[in-house]
Amino acid sequence: MSHKLESLAKFFVTKSIHFDSVYASDLSRARITAEGICRRQPPKKDGGLVTPILTSDLRERDFGSWEGVRWQSSSAPSNDTNASPGRPSRSTSVVIEKETTVSMRQRAFSFLDSHFLPLLFDDSTSKRKVAIVAHGIILRVLWNCLVELFDPMSIFLMPGITAWDGGPAALLSPSWSNTGYMELSIRMKPSPSVSPPQRQLTSQELRVAPSSTTDTEVPPSSSPAGDILLQGWSMKILAVDNKEHLAGLRRTRGGIGSSSHDSRQKRIDQFFK
């Protein structure tokens, strides 16, 4: 376990942050991080151990033909074994395009619908602590999809969050450092007239939901108030890219950040077979 991961896992326990559920991408970097966090967690109330729930929905974006290629390379990978490193191939190769924003949003909504939302709807009065361990790009997409489920006026930021320079909290565009984490508090507003919705996200909703990413594959639009799935709920942003656990930690080489490419990362064409 890397020093950063060990510090993060200890930090959660020291702050009495005991997770009821830990979800993670099934790729090695996220899985190792989730396992390290769970290893330090105390047993659940029923005596069971906290273990990661792995899902391919949280995998990082598939970069197609560029998957596993070092960023220093100046040309796309080819099938020509005689080509010099960094030089284009003379032979014709099949170039697999990177995963689209639409595909990533479908995976993000699939995770929310299958795993996250049932926890909210099961008992809106219970206090659950949930950790989601994934990768930078898919986390940004997941955040955008989560925001779309709320009334924008029901999303708030705690004072002093340096990642935000003003404007509506719903427009926050977070980023994550290695082991940095975002902390959210989601609650149902105390109103007897609002009951938790029980419907699922439909495939049509996945297609037409507005995109908040830089890609323009999904045209931006605003959803009518009646279409807000978490109407009557609020979300408070408590921290963005929190690295408090790294204070005073001496930097060392190695760790999860230098892990090799995970060969189980699927190419985009495999998702549609």
Short mmCIF file of C-alpha atoms in Angstrom, two decimals:
data_model
loop_
_atom_site.label_atom_id
_atom_site.label_comp_id
_atom_site.label_asym_id
_atom_site.label_seq_id
_atom_site.Cartn_x
_atom_site.Cartn_y
_atom_site.Cartn_z
CA MET A 1 0.00 0.00 0.00
CA SER A 2 1.40 3.43 -0.95
CA HIS A 3 2.09 6.03 1.73
CA LYS A 4 -0.63 8.32 0.33
CA LEU A 5 -3.22 5.55 0.38
CA GLU A 6 -2.20 4.47 3.87
CA SER A 7 -2.53 8.06 5.08
CA LEU A 8 -5.97 8.38 3.48
CA ALA A 9 -7.22 5.13 5.00
CA LYS A 10 -5.96 6.11 8.47
CA PHE A 11 -7.39 9.61 8.09
CA PHE A 12 -10.91 8.31 7.53
CA VAL A 13 -10.72 6.12 10.63
CA THR A 14 -9.23 8.93 12.74
CA LYS A 15 -12.09 11.23 11.69
CA SER A 16 -14.62 8.47 12.53
CA ILE A 17 -15.64 8.23 8.88
CA HIS A 18 -16.93 4.66 8.81
CA PHE A 19 -18.31 3.64 5.44
CA ASP A 20 -21.42 1.52 5.01
CA SER A 21 -20.63 0.90 1.33
CA VAL A 22 -17.52 1.34 -0.83
CA TYR A 23 -17.99 1.23 -4.61
CA ALA A 24 -15.04 1.11 -6.99
CA SER A 25 -14.01 0.61 -10.58
CA ASP A 26 -12.83 -2.94 -11.19
CA LEU A 27 -9.60 -1.69 -12.76
CA SER A 28 -6.50 -2.22 -10.64
CA ARG A 29 -5.72 1.34 -9.50
CA ALA A 30 -9.19 2.06 -8.15
CA ARG A 31 -9.59 -1.47 -6.78
CA ILE A 32 -6.31 -1.29 -4.84
CA THR A 33 -7.29 2.10 -3.41
CA ALA A 34 -10.72 0.82 -2.36
CA GLU A 35 -9.21 -2.29 -0.78
CA GLY A 36 -6.75 -0.15 1.16
CA ILE A 37 -9.55 2.06 2.50
CA CYS A 38 -11.68 -0.95 3.47
CA ARG A 39 -8.77 -2.69 5.19
CA ARG A 40 -8.62 0.07 7.79
CA GLN A 41 -12.37 0.32 8.32
CA PRO A 42 -13.89 -1.17 11.49
CA PRO A 43 -16.43 -4.01 11.15
CA LYS A 44 -20.03 -3.10 10.38
CA LYS A 45 -22.71 -3.12 13.06
CA ASP A 46 -23.66 -6.65 12.04
CA GLY A 47 -20.04 -7.78 12.40
CA GLY A 48 -19.37 -8.03 8.68
CA LEU A 49 -16.30 -6.53 7.04
CA VAL A 50 -16.44 -3.58 4.66
CA THR A 51 -15.37 -4.81 1.23
CA PRO A 52 -15.32 -2.98 -2.13
CA ILE A 53 -18.24 -3.45 -4.50
CA LEU A 54 -16.59 -3.51 -7.92
CA THR A 55 -18.35 -2.41 -11.10
CA SER A 56 -17.27 -1.82 -14.69
CA ASP A 57 -19.61 1.20 -14.81
CA LEU A 58 -16.91 3.17 -12.96
CA ARG A 59 -14.06 2.29 -15.31
CA GLU A 60 -12.02 5.10 -16.78
CA ARG A 61 -12.73 6.37 -20.26
CA ASP A 62 -11.63 3.96 -22.98
CA PHE A 63 -9.20 5.76 -25.28
CA GLY A 64 -9.45 3.19 -28.07
CA SER A 65 -6.24 2.83 -30.08
CA TRP A 66 -4.47 5.17 -27.66
CA GLU A 67 -5.18 2.90 -24.68
CA GLY A 68 -1.95 2.07 -22.83
CA VAL A 69 0.22 4.34 -25.04
CA ARG A 70 2.57 6.72 -23.22
CA TRP A 71 1.61 10.36 -23.64
CA GLN A 72 5.06 11.23 -25.04
CA SER A 73 4.27 9.28 -28.20
CA SER A 74 3.48 11.59 -31.13
CA SER A 75 1.53 9.14 -33.29
CA ALA A 76 -1.27 6.66 -32.87
CA PRO A 77 -0.32 3.01 -32.29
CA SER A 78 -0.21 0.80 -35.33
CA ASN A 79 0.08 -2.85 -36.30
CA ASP A 80 3.35 -2.26 -38.15
CA THR A 81 6.11 -3.95 -36.13
CA ASN A 82 8.74 -2.34 -38.36
CA ALA A 83 7.65 1.21 -37.58
CA SER A 84 10.04 3.28 -35.49
CA PRO A 85 8.85 4.49 -32.08
CA GLY A 86 7.12 7.86 -32.36
CA ARG A 87 6.84 7.61 -36.17
CA PRO A 88 3.68 6.94 -38.18
CA SER A 89 3.27 3.47 -39.65
CA ARG A 90 3.37 2.97 -43.41
CA SER A 91 0.87 0.13 -43.16
CA THR A 92 -2.86 0.54 -42.83
CA SER A 93 -4.08 -0.03 -39.27
CA VAL A 94 -7.50 -0.08 -37.68
CA VAL A 95 -7.93 2.97 -35.45
CA ILE A 96 -10.45 2.50 -32.65
CA GLU A 97 -12.00 5.77 -31.56
CA LYS A 98 -12.06 6.84 -27.93
CA GLU A 99 -15.19 6.31 -25.87
CA THR A 100 -17.79 9.02 -26.38
CA THR A 101 -19.27 11.24 -23.71
CA VAL A 102 -22.66 9.64 -24.39
CA SER A 103 -21.26 6.20 -23.57
CA MET A 104 -19.61 7.43 -20.36
CA ARG A 105 -22.83 9.14 -19.29
CA GLN A 106 -24.74 5.92 -19.87
CA ARG A 107 -22.33 4.11 -17.57
CA ALA A 108 -22.53 6.87 -14.96
CA PHE A 109 -26.34 6.83 -14.95
CA SER A 110 -26.26 3.03 -14.82
CA PHE A 111 -24.16 3.20 -11.65
CA LEU A 112 -26.42 5.82 -10.06
CA ASP A 113 -29.56 3.89 -10.96
CA SER A 114 -28.28 0.45 -9.91
CA HIS A 115 -26.24 1.29 -6.82
CA PHE A 116 -26.43 4.85 -5.52
CA LEU A 117 -30.07 5.90 -5.80
CA PRO A 118 -31.45 2.74 -4.15
CA LEU A 119 -29.49 3.69 -1.03
CA LEU A 120 -31.25 7.07 -0.93
CA PHE A 121 -34.70 5.69 -1.64
CA ASP A 122 -34.39 2.73 0.73
CA ASP A 123 -34.60 4.95 3.82
CA SER A 124 -34.31 8.69 3.33
CA THR A 125 -33.94 9.25 7.09
CA SER A 126 -30.95 6.96 7.62
CA LYS A 127 -27.41 8.31 7.69
CA ARG A 128 -25.26 6.28 5.34
CA LYS A 129 -21.64 6.92 4.49
CA VAL A 130 -20.74 5.85 0.97
CA ALA A 131 -17.37 6.01 -0.81
CA ILE A 132 -16.98 5.95 -4.60
CA VAL A 133 -13.47 5.20 -5.85
CA ALA A 134 -12.85 5.71 -9.56
CA HIS A 135 -10.77 7.62 -12.09
CA GLY A 136 -10.51 11.30 -13.00
CA ILE A 137 -12.49 11.52 -16.24
CA ILE A 138 -15.33 9.17 -15.30
CA LEU A 139 -15.58 10.85 -11.89
CA ARG A 140 -16.15 14.19 -13.63
CA VAL A 141 -18.85 12.63 -15.80
CA LEU A 142 -20.42 10.97 -12.75
CA TRP A 143 -20.48 14.31 -10.96
CA ASN A 144 -22.19 16.02 -13.91
CA CYS A 145 -24.83 13.28 -14.07
CA LEU A 146 -25.45 13.45 -10.32
CA VAL A 147 -25.90 17.23 -10.46
CA GLU A 148 -28.55 16.85 -13.17
CA LEU A 149 -30.74 14.87 -10.77
CA PHE A 150 -31.09 17.87 -8.43
CA ASP A 151 -32.80 21.21 -8.57
CA PRO A 152 -29.80 23.54 -9.17
CA MET A 153 -31.06 25.78 -6.37
CA SER A 154 -30.76 22.85 -3.96
CA ILE A 155 -26.98 22.48 -4.42
CA PHE A 156 -24.80 24.42 -1.99
CA LEU A 157 -21.10 24.89 -1.26
CA MET A 158 -19.51 25.18 2.13
CA PRO A 159 -17.61 28.48 2.57
CA GLY A 160 -13.89 28.43 1.86
CA ILE A 161 -13.81 25.88 -0.96
CA THR A 162 -10.87 27.10 -3.03
CA ALA A 163 -11.87 25.13 -6.13
CA TRP A 164 -14.74 27.54 -6.79
CA ASP A 165 -14.45 31.15 -7.95
CA GLY A 166 -18.10 32.12 -7.77
CA GLY A 167 -21.40 31.42 -9.45
CA PRO A 168 -24.01 28.69 -8.92
CA ALA A 169 -22.73 25.62 -7.08
CA ALA A 170 -24.28 23.39 -9.75
CA LEU A 171 -21.71 24.69 -12.25
CA LEU A 172 -18.76 23.50 -10.18
CA SER A 173 -16.26 21.56 -12.30
CA PRO A 174 -14.20 19.51 -9.81
CA SER A 175 -10.87 17.78 -10.32
CA TRP A 176 -9.04 15.20 -8.27
CA SER A 177 -5.39 14.76 -7.26
CA ASN A 178 -3.92 11.38 -6.35
CA THR A 179 -5.95 10.26 -3.26
CA GLY A 180 -7.69 13.66 -3.13
CA TYR A 181 -11.38 13.26 -2.38
CA MET A 182 -14.64 15.15 -2.74
CA GLU A 183 -17.09 15.14 0.17
CA LEU A 184 -20.85 15.57 -0.25
CA SER A 185 -23.83 15.59 2.08
CA ILE A 186 -27.14 14.59 0.45
CA ARG A 187 -30.34 14.93 2.45
CA MET A 188 -34.06 15.05 1.91
CA LYS A 189 -35.53 18.42 2.78
CA PRO A 190 -37.94 18.28 5.75
CA SER A 191 -41.22 18.63 3.89
CA PRO A 192 -44.25 16.36 4.42
CA SER A 193 -45.55 17.13 0.94
CA VAL A 194 -42.55 15.56 -0.82
CA SER A 195 -42.16 11.79 -1.02
CA PRO A 196 -39.09 9.99 -2.40
CA PRO A 197 -39.49 9.14 -6.09
CA GLN A 198 -39.34 5.46 -6.94
CA ARG A 199 -38.96 5.53 -10.72
CA GLN A 200 -35.81 4.47 -12.52
CA LEU A 201 -33.80 6.36 -15.09
CA THR A 202 -34.98 5.27 -18.53
CA SER A 203 -32.83 4.79 -21.59
CA GLN A 204 -34.55 7.80 -23.17
CA GLU A 205 -33.54 9.98 -20.25
CA LEU A 206 -29.97 8.79 -20.65
CA ARG A 207 -29.89 9.92 -24.25
CA VAL A 208 -31.41 13.36 -23.85
CA ALA A 209 -29.85 14.35 -20.52
CA PRO A 210 -27.74 17.50 -20.95
CA SER A 211 -23.97 17.25 -20.94
CA SER A 212 -21.90 19.48 -18.67
CA THR A 213 -18.54 18.30 -20.02
CA THR A 214 -16.37 20.03 -22.60
CA ASP A 215 -17.45 17.56 -25.31
CA THR A 216 -20.29 18.78 -27.52
CA GLU A 217 -21.75 15.38 -28.42
CA VAL A 218 -24.83 16.04 -26.25
CA PRO A 219 -26.38 19.50 -26.69
CA PRO A 220 -26.86 21.39 -23.41
CA SER A 221 -30.42 21.93 -22.26
CA SER A 222 -32.31 22.54 -19.06
CA SER A 223 -34.74 20.02 -17.56
CA PRO A 224 -38.18 21.19 -16.43
CA ALA A 225 -38.68 21.15 -12.67
CA GLY A 226 -41.12 18.25 -12.99
CA ASP A 227 -38.38 16.08 -14.50
CA ILE A 228 -35.96 16.52 -11.58
CA LEU A 229 -35.56 13.06 -10.08
CA LEU A 230 -34.35 14.26 -6.67
CA GLN A 231 -36.87 17.05 -6.28
CA GLY A 232 -37.09 17.80 -2.55
CA TRP A 233 -33.50 16.74 -1.89
CA SER A 234 -30.47 18.94 -1.27
CA MET A 235 -26.75 18.39 -1.82
CA LYS A 236 -24.07 20.25 0.09
CA ILE A 237 -20.49 20.23 -1.19
CA LEU A 238 -18.28 19.94 1.89
CA ALA A 239 -14.88 19.53 0.23
CA VAL A 240 -13.29 19.34 -3.22
CA ASP A 241 -10.00 17.50 -3.80
CA ASN A 242 -9.38 17.33 -0.05
CA LYS A 243 -5.74 16.42 0.65
CA GLU A 244 -5.70 17.08 4.38
CA HIS A 245 -4.46 13.55 4.95
CA LEU A 246 -1.25 14.34 3.03
CA ALA A 247 -0.13 17.14 5.36
CA GLY A 248 3.45 16.46 6.41
CA LEU A 249 3.71 13.31 4.30
CA ARG A 250 7.10 12.83 2.69
CA ARG A 251 6.90 12.23 -1.05
CA THR A 252 8.21 8.86 -2.23
CA ARG A 253 8.47 7.17 -5.61
CA GLY A 254 6.23 4.35 -6.76
CA GLY A 255 2.74 3.68 -5.50
CA ILE A 256 -0.51 3.26 -7.36
CA GLY A 257 0.12 6.25 -9.61
CA SER A 258 3.00 4.44 -11.32
CA SER A 259 1.08 1.20 -11.86
CA SER A 260 1.11 -0.22 -15.38
CA HIS A 261 -1.87 -0.15 -17.71
CA ASP A 262 -4.61 -2.59 -16.68
CA SER A 263 -5.15 -4.98 -19.59
CA ARG A 264 -8.74 -5.59 -18.44
CA GLN A 265 -9.68 -2.07 -19.57
CA LYS A 266 -12.16 -2.77 -22.36
CA ARG A 267 -12.08 -1.04 -25.70
CA ILE A 268 -15.21 0.87 -26.61
CA ASP A 269 -16.30 -1.61 -29.30
CA GLN A 270 -16.53 -4.39 -26.70
CA PHE A 271 -19.30 -2.57 -24.82
CA PHE A 272 -21.67 -3.06 -27.76
CA LYS A 273 -21.12 -6.77 -28.43
#
